[in-house]
Amino acid sequence: MAMRLEGDYDYVIVGAGTAGCILANRLSDRPDRRVLLLEAGGGDDWIWLHIPVGYIFAIGDPRCDWMFRTQDEPGLNSRSIAYPRGKVVGGSSTINAMICMRGQAADYDGWRALGLPGWGWSDVLPAFRRLEDHFLGSSEHHGAGGGWRVEAPRIAWRVLDAVRQAAIELGLPALDDFNCGDNEGVSYFHVNQKRGRRWSSARGFLKPALARSNLRLEPQAQVECLIIDNGRACGVQFRRDGSQFEARARGEVILCAGAIGSPHILSLSGIGRHQWLAALGIATVLDLPGVGSNLQDHLQLRAIYRVSNVRTLNTSYHSLAARTWMGIDYALRRRGPLTMAPSQLGIFMRSDPTQARANLQFHVQPMSLDKFGDPLHTFPAITVSACNLRPSSRGTVRPASPDPLAAPLIAPNYLSTLQDRVVAADAIRATRRLMGQPAVRGFAPVEYRPGPDVGDDTPSLVHAAGDIGTTIFHPVGTAKMGPAADTNAVVDARLRVHGIEHLRVVDASVMPTITSGNTNTPTAMIAEKGAKMVLEDFY
């Protein structure tokens, strides 16, 4: 029998990731509201979670990564790939790319057109601004003084400057800021860092609030299921150190476990697609078929080019003297390669002239490796990753077992539509055009992956995309927002679960369609708006 966690709480928040940390901060700012925050992972006290380049070590380490894998993916030539998700205070904001990217204004106007009032660009921009402490200062587009620190990168690479010029030679505009509503063009990414250190949601929002007597954080607490009583969520059951506990909420239970965790918890609680639940012997509390459906992700096609006559991180990493200088530079100035986000240069463009707006994003890195967790290549090279910003393929997240400790089945269903396969082929062609521009010829780029033996015809390029494609860590949509008439919707426009009282989902899983860029900052915005809704709707 589960032991009752002492204390009375108005809100129980499940997941201390990007969204959960912001919610905990905003809700506990009301001294009359008691907040319990449960996190399955541990604290963020490992040094590599704070030095930006530490993502290389954090991704794939079970102390901070759930270590998920996908099912064998037909579109990836039957490969299963690693699917990293943060299992640590701060969640994926503690191990991610640190790239601050809102997407495009049309993304949010598209949400509003789906019957979701309050989610258009003009509606979400104030929330983005409230969050920010931007190095450019307060303006029409940015905010200052918030917990979400945004800075310019603290390192430059000559090879990336050349690729930037190559994009301009392709006809793309040079931008100073991707986050003003239209990101078509080329620029260096702004990053969630502060003076050369990673700035996670935990650092920006949770830790300043932990001194409040009305906020309690419980790490190493893996939620197994919701407690539902007569159609009302009244608490959660969780496991810690082999023992079961339950915690009760007088107000709301709020799932912030992410696009994988939130639908998994809903399903284990009997809220989901009846056929899936019945097959596992899980009693259906509410047949809600959208739970775990509508999975969307950005598939990155990681093209690699050998280069000459220029420095890249590959060669520096394999030099003891260079690595020593990196450490000294970071210790003395908080600059240099140790401050690097995984990608520094961004390019947004259209895969073909018929596209109404930019639908490809390039992440360009002055380094290369076969996959995360592997060592950098010993030869000088850069990675030029292209991804389809608005894929039409849809995947699923479903429980593998009624055992809450069993990892869910993740099937992104990449490249399952003709449209996505055409865009993938066009993306590789666009990469080749980019790397053939005069600005980069002095570095004699040679295609290493997918390789010069891969033809330029669509079938060859689609097969190559299946070989080099992998997640760029942007799963969303598995508990999508939508009006009650949408049979695939899980939550309404105020993030309340359809058919269950006092239960909300506030994380990336509620996005009805994926945003056109990195998804961490949009998730923070969802939390900022969601916290305001929770306080307005207090029972």
mmCIF file of N, CA and C in Angstrom, residues 282-395:
data_model
loop_
_atom_site.group_PDB
_atom_site.id
_atom_site.type_symbol
_atom_site.label_atom_id
_atom_site.label_comp_id
_atom_site.label_asym_id
_atom_site.label_seq_id
_atom_site.Cartn_x
_atom_site.Cartn_y
_atom_site.Cartn_z
ATOM 1 N N ILE A 282 -4.786 -2.797 -18.980
ATOM 2 C CA ILE A 282 -4.968 -1.563 -18.212
ATOM 3 C C ILE A 282 -6.438 -1.145 -18.324
ATOM 4 N N ALA A 283 -7.109 -1.010 -17.199
ATOM 5 C CA ALA A 283 -8.522 -0.619 -17.199
ATOM 6 C C ALA A 283 -8.678 0.788 -17.750
ATOM 7 N N THR A 284 -9.618 0.961 -18.670
ATOM 8 C CA THR A 284 -9.839 2.269 -19.279
ATOM 9 C C THR A 284 -10.685 3.144 -18.372
ATOM 10 N N VAL A 285 -10.122 4.249 -17.940
ATOM 11 C CA VAL A 285 -10.869 5.247 -17.173
ATOM 12 C C VAL A 285 -11.561 6.208 -18.125
ATOM 13 N N LEU A 286 -10.879 6.582 -19.197
ATOM 14 C CA LEU A 286 -11.444 7.471 -20.218
ATOM 15 C C LEU A 286 -10.818 7.110 -21.554
ATOM 16 N N ASP A 287 -11.654 6.785 -22.524
ATOM 17 C CA ASP A 287 -11.174 6.489 -23.870
ATOM 18 C C ASP A 287 -10.877 7.809 -24.571
ATOM 19 N N LEU A 288 -9.594 8.155 -24.616
ATOM 20 C CA LEU A 288 -9.151 9.421 -25.197
ATOM 21 C C LEU A 288 -8.086 9.082 -26.236
ATOM 22 N N PRO A 289 -8.504 8.819 -27.480
ATOM 23 C CA PRO A 289 -7.594 8.235 -28.467
ATOM 24 C C PRO A 289 -6.416 9.106 -28.858
ATOM 25 N N GLY A 290 -6.472 10.418 -28.580
ATOM 26 C CA GLY A 290 -5.351 11.275 -28.943
ATOM 27 C C GLY A 290 -4.126 11.117 -28.069
ATOM 28 N N VAL A 291 -4.274 10.481 -26.910
ATOM 29 C CA VAL A 291 -3.129 10.328 -26.006
ATOM 30 C C VAL A 291 -2.072 9.448 -26.664
ATOM 31 N N GLY A 292 -0.887 9.991 -26.849
ATOM 32 C CA GLY A 292 0.203 9.249 -27.470
ATOM 33 C C GLY A 292 0.197 9.255 -28.983
ATOM 34 N N SER A 293 -0.833 9.846 -29.578
ATOM 35 C CA SER A 293 -0.872 9.995 -31.038
ATOM 36 C C SER A 293 -0.239 11.336 -31.421
ATOM 37 N N ASN A 294 -0.140 11.599 -32.721
ATOM 38 C CA ASN A 294 0.277 12.917 -33.215
ATOM 39 C C ASN A 294 1.720 13.271 -32.871
ATOM 40 N N LEU A 295 2.571 12.270 -32.604
ATOM 41 C CA LEU A 295 3.976 12.562 -32.333
ATOM 42 C C LEU A 295 4.628 13.186 -33.563
ATOM 43 N N GLN A 296 5.252 14.325 -33.364
ATOM 44 C CA GLN A 296 5.988 15.026 -34.421
ATOM 45 C C GLN A 296 7.399 15.318 -33.928
ATOM 46 N N ASP A 297 8.349 15.277 -34.830
ATOM 47 C CA ASP A 297 9.739 15.547 -34.483
ATOM 48 C C ASP A 297 10.439 16.070 -35.730
ATOM 49 N N HIS A 298 11.506 16.796 -35.516
ATOM 50 C CA HIS A 298 12.351 17.257 -36.616
ATOM 51 C C HIS A 298 13.440 16.218 -36.862
ATOM 52 N N LEU A 299 13.404 15.607 -38.019
ATOM 53 C CA LEU A 299 14.426 14.644 -38.415
ATOM 54 C C LEU A 299 15.594 15.407 -39.030
ATOM 55 N N GLN A 300 16.782 15.298 -38.420
ATOM 56 C CA GLN A 300 17.933 15.995 -38.989
ATOM 57 C C GLN A 300 18.729 15.047 -39.881
ATOM 58 N N LEU A 301 19.070 15.555 -41.041
ATOM 59 C CA LEU A 301 19.866 14.805 -42.008
ATOM 60 C C LEU A 301 21.301 15.307 -41.887
ATOM 61 N N ARG A 302 22.135 14.538 -41.188
ATOM 62 C CA ARG A 302 23.453 14.988 -40.748
ATOM 63 C C ARG A 302 24.504 14.763 -41.840
ATOM 64 N N ALA A 303 24.548 15.682 -42.781
ATOM 65 C CA ALA A 303 25.601 15.637 -43.801
ATOM 66 C C ALA A 303 26.919 16.089 -43.179
ATOM 67 N N ILE A 304 28.005 15.416 -43.554
ATOM 68 C CA ILE A 304 29.332 15.733 -43.029
ATOM 69 C C ILE A 304 30.265 16.010 -44.211
ATOM 70 N N TYR A 305 31.052 17.062 -44.085
ATOM 71 C CA TYR A 305 32.010 17.440 -45.128
ATOM 72 C C TYR A 305 33.413 17.536 -44.528
ATOM 73 N N ARG A 306 34.343 16.792 -45.112
ATOM 74 C CA ARG A 306 35.754 17.002 -44.807
ATOM 75 C C ARG A 306 36.175 18.376 -45.351
ATOM 76 N N VAL A 307 37.022 19.066 -44.608
ATOM 77 C CA VAL A 307 37.508 20.360 -45.065
ATOM 78 C C VAL A 307 39.029 20.416 -44.886
ATOM 79 N N SER A 308 39.646 21.384 -45.544
ATOM 80 C CA SER A 308 41.100 21.571 -45.475
ATOM 81 C C SER A 308 41.397 23.042 -45.233
ATOM 82 N N ASN A 309 42.606 23.311 -44.787
ATOM 83 C CA ASN A 309 43.107 24.680 -44.648
ATOM 84 C C ASN A 309 42.346 25.512 -43.622
ATOM 85 N N VAL A 310 41.714 24.840 -42.645
ATOM 86 C CA VAL A 310 40.960 25.590 -41.644
ATOM 87 C C VAL A 310 40.826 24.737 -40.387
ATOM 88 N N ARG A 311 40.746 25.407 -39.246
ATOM 89 C CA ARG A 311 40.618 24.716 -37.962
ATOM 90 C C ARG A 311 39.178 24.290 -37.724
ATOM 91 N N THR A 312 38.989 23.094 -37.203
ATOM 92 C CA THR A 312 37.688 22.652 -36.704
ATOM 93 C C THR A 312 37.903 22.045 -35.318
ATOM 94 N N LEU A 313 36.811 21.794 -34.626
ATOM 95 C CA LEU A 313 36.922 21.231 -33.280
ATOM 96 C C LEU A 313 37.506 19.824 -33.311
ATOM 97 N N ASN A 314 37.302 19.096 -34.411
ATOM 98 C CA ASN A 314 37.847 17.737 -34.492
ATOM 99 C C ASN A 314 39.344 17.722 -34.195
ATOM 100 N N THR A 315 40.072 18.547 -34.923
ATOM 101 C CA THR A 315 41.526 18.533 -34.773
ATOM 102 C C THR A 315 41.942 19.105 -33.426
ATOM 103 N N SER A 316 41.241 20.126 -32.943
ATOM 104 C CA SER A 316 41.568 20.691 -31.634
ATOM 105 C C SER A 316 41.333 19.677 -30.522
ATOM 106 N N TYR A 317 40.237 18.936 -30.641
ATOM 107 C CA TYR A 317 39.890 17.969 -29.595
ATOM 108 C C TYR A 317 40.957 16.887 -29.466
ATOM 109 N N HIS A 318 41.545 16.482 -30.577
ATOM 110 C CA HIS A 318 42.528 15.400 -30.546
ATOM 111 C C HIS A 318 43.955 15.903 -30.291
ATOM 112 N N SER A 319 44.094 17.186 -29.971
ATOM 113 C CA SER A 319 45.390 17.753 -29.618
ATOM 114 C C SER A 319 45.411 18.033 -28.120
ATOM 115 N N LEU A 320 46.330 17.428 -27.390
ATOM 116 C CA LEU A 320 46.419 17.648 -25.953
ATOM 117 C C LEU A 320 46.674 19.109 -25.642
ATOM 118 N N ALA A 321 47.551 19.738 -26.414
ATOM 119 C CA ALA A 321 47.860 21.148 -26.171
ATOM 120 C C ALA A 321 46.631 22.023 -26.399
ATOM 121 N N ALA A 322 45.889 21.737 -27.474
ATOM 122 C CA ALA A 322 44.693 22.534 -27.769
ATOM 123 C C ALA A 322 43.630 22.336 -26.695
ATOM 124 N N ARG A 323 43.468 21.095 -26.231
ATOM 125 C CA ARG A 323 42.473 20.841 -25.175
ATOM 126 C C ARG A 323 42.861 21.550 -23.884
ATOM 127 N N THR A 324 44.151 21.567 -23.597
ATOM 128 C CA THR A 324 44.603 22.273 -22.401
ATOM 129 C C THR A 324 44.286 23.760 -22.498
ATOM 130 N N TRP A 325 44.531 24.339 -23.678
ATOM 131 C CA TRP A 325 44.230 25.764 -23.850
ATOM 132 C C TRP A 325 42.717 26.018 -23.763
ATOM 133 N N MET A 326 41.913 25.105 -24.275
ATOM 134 C CA MET A 326 40.458 25.268 -24.147
ATOM 135 C C MET A 326 40.073 25.409 -22.669
ATOM 136 N N GLY A 327 40.615 24.541 -21.837
ATOM 137 C CA GLY A 327 40.289 24.592 -20.416
ATOM 138 C C GLY A 327 40.744 25.881 -19.764
ATOM 139 N N ILE A 328 41.939 26.347 -20.138
ATOM 140 C CA ILE A 328 42.462 27.592 -19.572
ATOM 141 C C ILE A 328 41.602 28.777 -20.020
ATOM 142 N N ASP A 329 41.267 28.804 -21.298
ATOM 143 C CA ASP A 329 40.449 29.892 -21.839
ATOM 144 C C ASP A 329 39.094 29.953 -21.137
ATOM 145 N N TYR A 330 38.519 28.781 -20.915
ATOM 146 C CA TYR A 330 37.219 28.760 -20.247
ATOM 147 C C TYR A 330 37.348 29.199 -18.790
ATOM 148 N N ALA A 331 38.366 28.698 -18.107
ATOM 149 C CA ALA A 331 38.535 29.034 -16.694
ATOM 150 C C ALA A 331 38.786 30.527 -16.500
ATOM 151 N N LEU A 332 39.553 31.144 -17.395
ATOM 152 C CA LEU A 332 39.933 32.541 -17.225
ATOM 153 C C LEU A 332 38.910 33.524 -17.793
ATOM 154 N N ARG A 333 38.302 33.161 -18.927
ATOM 155 C CA ARG A 333 37.457 34.137 -19.633
ATOM 156 C C ARG A 333 36.036 33.665 -19.883
ATOM 157 N N ARG A 334 35.745 32.384 -19.571
ATOM 158 C CA ARG A 334 34.449 31.788 -19.918
ATOM 159 C C ARG A 334 34.165 31.943 -21.413
ATOM 160 N N ARG A 335 35.196 31.695 -22.208
ATOM 161 C CA ARG A 335 35.069 31.762 -23.657
ATOM 162 C C ARG A 335 35.713 30.534 -24.274
ATOM 163 N N GLY A 336 35.564 30.417 -25.602
ATOM 164 C CA GLY A 336 36.214 29.332 -26.298
ATOM 165 C C GLY A 336 35.313 28.134 -26.519
ATOM 166 N N PRO A 337 35.886 27.022 -27.021
ATOM 167 C CA PRO A 337 35.079 25.862 -27.415
ATOM 168 C C PRO A 337 34.234 25.252 -26.304
ATOM 169 N N LEU A 338 34.632 25.424 -25.035
ATOM 170 C CA LEU A 338 33.834 24.835 -23.966
ATOM 171 C C LEU A 338 32.506 25.560 -23.770
ATOM 172 N N THR A 339 32.350 26.737 -24.381
ATOM 173 C CA THR A 339 31.072 27.449 -24.311
ATOM 174 C C THR A 339 30.136 27.076 -25.456
ATOM 175 N N MET A 340 30.572 26.160 -26.327
ATOM 176 C CA MET A 340 29.836 25.889 -27.559
ATOM 177 C C MET A 340 28.507 25.198 -27.306
ATOM 178 N N ALA A 341 27.466 25.723 -27.936
ATOM 179 C CA ALA A 341 26.248 24.946 -28.131
ATOM 180 C C ALA A 341 26.526 23.907 -29.217
ATOM 181 N N PRO A 342 25.727 22.847 -29.307
ATOM 182 C CA PRO A 342 25.969 21.843 -30.352
ATOM 183 C C PRO A 342 26.016 22.439 -31.754
ATOM 184 N N SER A 343 25.222 23.475 -32.003
ATOM 185 C CA SER A 343 25.227 24.151 -33.305
ATOM 186 C C SER A 343 25.385 25.641 -33.063
ATOM 187 N N GLN A 344 26.148 26.287 -33.920
ATOM 188 C CA GLN A 344 26.362 27.726 -33.770
ATOM 189 C C GLN A 344 25.685 28.531 -34.879
ATOM 190 N N LEU A 345 25.777 28.040 -36.101
ATOM 191 C CA LEU A 345 25.246 28.771 -37.247
ATOM 192 C C LEU A 345 23.912 28.171 -37.667
ATOM 193 N N GLY A 346 22.938 29.033 -37.889
ATOM 194 C CA GLY A 346 21.631 28.591 -38.348
ATOM 195 C C GLY A 346 21.295 29.155 -39.707
ATOM 196 N N ILE A 347 20.610 28.358 -40.509
ATOM 197 C CA ILE A 347 20.141 28.793 -41.826
ATOM 198 C C ILE A 347 18.704 28.314 -41.976
ATOM 199 N N PHE A 348 17.815 29.213 -42.338
ATOM 200 C CA PHE A 348 16.418 28.863 -42.606
ATOM 201 C C PHE A 348 16.127 29.219 -44.058
ATOM 202 N N MET A 349 15.620 28.246 -44.798
ATOM 203 C CA MET A 349 15.370 28.473 -46.219
ATOM 204 C C MET A 349 14.197 27.605 -46.676
ATOM 205 N N ARG A 350 13.793 27.777 -47.926
ATOM 206 C CA ARG A 350 12.708 26.988 -48.517
ATOM 207 C C ARG A 350 13.307 25.843 -49.332
ATOM 208 N N SER A 351 12.710 24.684 -49.197
ATOM 209 C CA SER A 351 13.230 23.530 -49.930
ATOM 210 C C SER A 351 12.951 23.635 -51.419
ATOM 211 N N ASP A 352 11.936 24.387 -51.798
ATOM 212 C CA ASP A 352 11.640 24.646 -53.212
ATOM 213 C C ASP A 352 10.830 25.926 -53.293
ATOM 214 N N PRO A 353 10.765 26.561 -54.451
ATOM 215 C CA PRO A 353 10.128 27.882 -54.557
ATOM 216 C C PRO A 353 8.630 27.881 -54.263
ATOM 217 N N THR A 354 7.977 26.723 -54.243
ATOM 218 C CA THR A 354 6.537 26.707 -53.993
ATOM 219 C C THR A 354 6.200 26.848 -52.513
ATOM 220 N N GLN A 355 7.195 26.722 -51.648
ATOM 221 C CA GLN A 355 6.938 26.828 -50.211
ATOM 222 C C GLN A 355 6.573 28.266 -49.845
ATOM 223 N N ALA A 356 5.547 28.420 -49.025
ATOM 224 C CA ALA A 356 5.081 29.756 -48.655
ATOM 225 C C ALA A 356 6.037 30.453 -47.691
ATOM 226 N N ARG A 357 6.805 29.684 -46.942
ATOM 227 C CA ARG A 357 7.767 30.237 -45.983
ATOM 228 C C ARG A 357 8.866 29.212 -45.749
ATOM 229 N N ALA A 358 9.891 29.625 -45.043
ATOM 230 C CA ALA A 358 11.028 28.726 -44.816
ATOM 231 C C ALA A 358 10.556 27.425 -44.169
ATOM 232 N N ASN A 359 10.955 26.298 -44.756
ATOM 233 C CA ASN A 359 10.571 24.992 -44.216
ATOM 234 C C ASN A 359 11.765 24.086 -43.955
ATOM 235 N N LEU A 360 12.985 24.619 -44.128
ATOM 236 C CA LEU A 360 14.192 23.884 -43.783
ATOM 237 C C LEU A 360 14.996 24.685 -42.771
ATOM 238 N N GLN A 361 15.547 23.997 -41.786
ATOM 239 C CA GLN A 361 16.493 24.601 -40.856
ATOM 240 C C GLN A 361 17.805 23.832 -40.922
ATOM 241 N N PHE A 362 18.906 24.569 -41.060
ATOM 242 C CA PHE A 362 20.234 23.978 -41.017
ATOM 243 C C PHE A 362 20.898 24.312 -39.688
ATOM 244 N N HIS A 363 21.467 23.298 -39.064
ATOM 245 C CA HIS A 363 22.362 23.478 -37.928
ATOM 246 C C HIS A 363 23.774 23.159 -38.422
ATOM 247 N N VAL A 364 24.659 24.132 -38.362
ATOM 248 C CA VAL A 364 26.007 23.947 -38.889
ATOM 249 C C VAL A 364 26.987 23.947 -37.717
ATOM 250 N N GLN A 365 27.811 22.905 -37.675
ATOM 251 C CA GLN A 365 28.718 22.691 -36.554
ATOM 252 C C GLN A 365 30.153 22.561 -37.063
ATOM 253 N N PRO A 366 31.127 23.125 -36.358
ATOM 254 C CA PRO A 366 32.534 22.997 -36.780
ATOM 255 C C PRO A 366 33.160 21.706 -36.244
ATOM 256 N N MET A 367 32.468 20.604 -36.368
ATOM 257 C CA MET A 367 32.884 19.323 -35.803
ATOM 258 C C MET A 367 32.086 18.216 -36.477
ATOM 259 N N SER A 368 32.475 16.969 -36.229
ATOM 260 C CA SER A 368 31.713 15.847 -36.784
ATOM 261 C C SER A 368 31.981 14.602 -35.957
ATOM 262 N N LEU A 369 30.993 13.731 -35.917
ATOM 263 C CA LEU A 369 31.097 12.425 -35.269
ATOM 264 C C LEU A 369 30.042 11.531 -35.881
ATOM 265 N N ASP A 370 30.192 10.235 -35.682
ATOM 266 C CA ASP A 370 29.227 9.309 -36.282
ATOM 267 C C ASP A 370 27.875 9.408 -35.603
ATOM 268 N N LYS A 371 27.869 9.485 -34.269
ATOM 269 C CA LYS A 371 26.628 9.673 -33.521
ATOM 270 C C LYS A 371 26.998 10.164 -32.130
ATOM 271 N N PHE A 372 26.019 10.749 -31.430
ATOM 272 C CA PHE A 372 26.283 11.244 -30.087
ATOM 273 C C PHE A 372 26.750 10.100 -29.199
ATOM 274 N N GLY A 373 27.791 10.379 -28.425
ATOM 275 C CA GLY A 373 28.402 9.346 -27.601
ATOM 276 C C GLY A 373 29.675 8.802 -28.207
ATOM 277 N N ASP A 374 29.842 8.969 -29.524
ATOM 278 C CA ASP A 374 31.068 8.543 -30.190
ATOM 279 C C ASP A 374 32.095 9.675 -30.140
ATOM 280 N N PRO A 375 33.386 9.345 -30.274
ATOM 281 C CA PRO A 375 34.404 10.401 -30.308
ATOM 282 C C PRO A 375 34.316 11.212 -31.598
ATOM 283 N N LEU A 376 34.833 12.417 -31.554
ATOM 284 C CA LEU A 376 34.904 13.238 -32.757
ATOM 285 C C LEU A 376 35.836 12.576 -33.763
ATOM 286 N N HIS A 377 35.555 12.807 -35.046
ATOM 287 C CA HIS A 377 36.440 12.285 -36.078
ATOM 288 C C HIS A 377 37.840 12.894 -35.939
ATOM 289 N N THR A 378 38.831 12.162 -36.409
ATOM 290 C CA THR A 378 40.211 12.630 -36.300
ATOM 291 C C THR A 378 40.608 13.566 -37.439
ATOM 292 N N PHE A 379 39.781 13.662 -38.465
ATOM 293 C CA PHE A 379 40.084 14.547 -39.593
ATOM 294 C C PHE A 379 39.256 15.825 -39.475
ATOM 295 N N PRO A 380 39.725 16.940 -40.031
ATOM 296 C CA PRO A 380 38.951 18.183 -39.962
ATOM 297 C C PRO A 380 37.678 18.074 -40.796
ATOM 298 N N ALA A 381 36.553 18.447 -40.176
ATOM 299 C CA ALA A 381 35.269 18.321 -40.870
ATOM 300 C C ALA A 381 34.230 19.197 -40.191
ATOM 301 N N ILE A 382 33.153 19.456 -40.911
ATOM 302 C CA ILE A 382 32.001 20.153 -40.355
ATOM 303 C C ILE A 382 30.750 19.320 -40.616
ATOM 304 N N THR A 383 29.739 19.552 -39.814
ATOM 305 C CA THR A 383 28.440 18.895 -39.984
ATOM 306 C C THR A 383 27.432 19.946 -40.423
ATOM 307 N N VAL A 384 26.664 19.623 -41.452
ATOM 308 C CA VAL A 384 25.648 20.526 -41.988
ATOM 309 C C VAL A 384 24.329 19.762 -41.957
ATOM 310 N N SER A 385 23.598 19.922 -40.855
ATOM 311 C CA SER A 385 22.359 19.164 -40.657
ATOM 312 C C SER A 385 21.170 19.958 -41.162
ATOM 313 N N ALA A 386 20.368 19.351 -42.017
ATOM 314 C CA ALA A 386 19.134 19.972 -42.502
ATOM 315 C C ALA A 386 17.943 19.223 -41.931
ATOM 316 N N CYS A 387 16.914 19.951 -41.528
ATOM 317 C CA CYS A 387 15.696 19.268 -41.078
ATOM 318 C C CYS A 387 14.463 19.948 -41.654
ATOM 319 N N ASN A 388 13.463 19.130 -41.904
ATOM 320 C CA ASN A 388 12.151 19.577 -42.377
ATOM 321 C C ASN A 388 11.410 20.163 -41.184
ATOM 322 N N LEU A 389 11.114 21.448 -41.227
ATOM 323 C CA LEU A 389 10.528 22.126 -40.079
ATOM 324 C C LEU A 389 9.086 21.737 -39.806
ATOM 325 N N ARG A 390 8.350 21.335 -40.834
ATOM 326 C CA ARG A 390 6.930 21.029 -40.635
ATOM 327 C C ARG A 390 6.596 19.680 -41.277
ATOM 328 N N PRO A 391 7.106 18.604 -40.683
ATOM 329 C CA PRO A 391 6.866 17.275 -41.265
ATOM 330 C C PRO A 391 5.388 16.904 -41.221
ATOM 331 N N SER A 392 4.961 16.148 -42.208
ATOM 332 C CA SER A 392 3.575 15.647 -42.217
ATOM 333 C C SER A 392 3.475 14.242 -41.625
ATOM 334 N N SER A 393 4.605 13.584 -41.406
ATOM 335 C CA SER A 393 4.589 12.263 -40.763
ATOM 336 C C SER A 393 4.156 12.407 -39.307
ATOM 337 N N ARG A 394 3.419 11.408 -38.822
ATOM 338 C CA ARG A 394 2.944 11.398 -37.442
ATOM 339 C C ARG A 394 3.257 10.050 -36.815
ATOM 340 N N GLY A 395 3.772 10.093 -35.594
ATOM 341 C CA GLY A 395 4.127 8.870 -34.891
ATOM 342 C C GLY A 395 3.319 8.676 -33.633
#
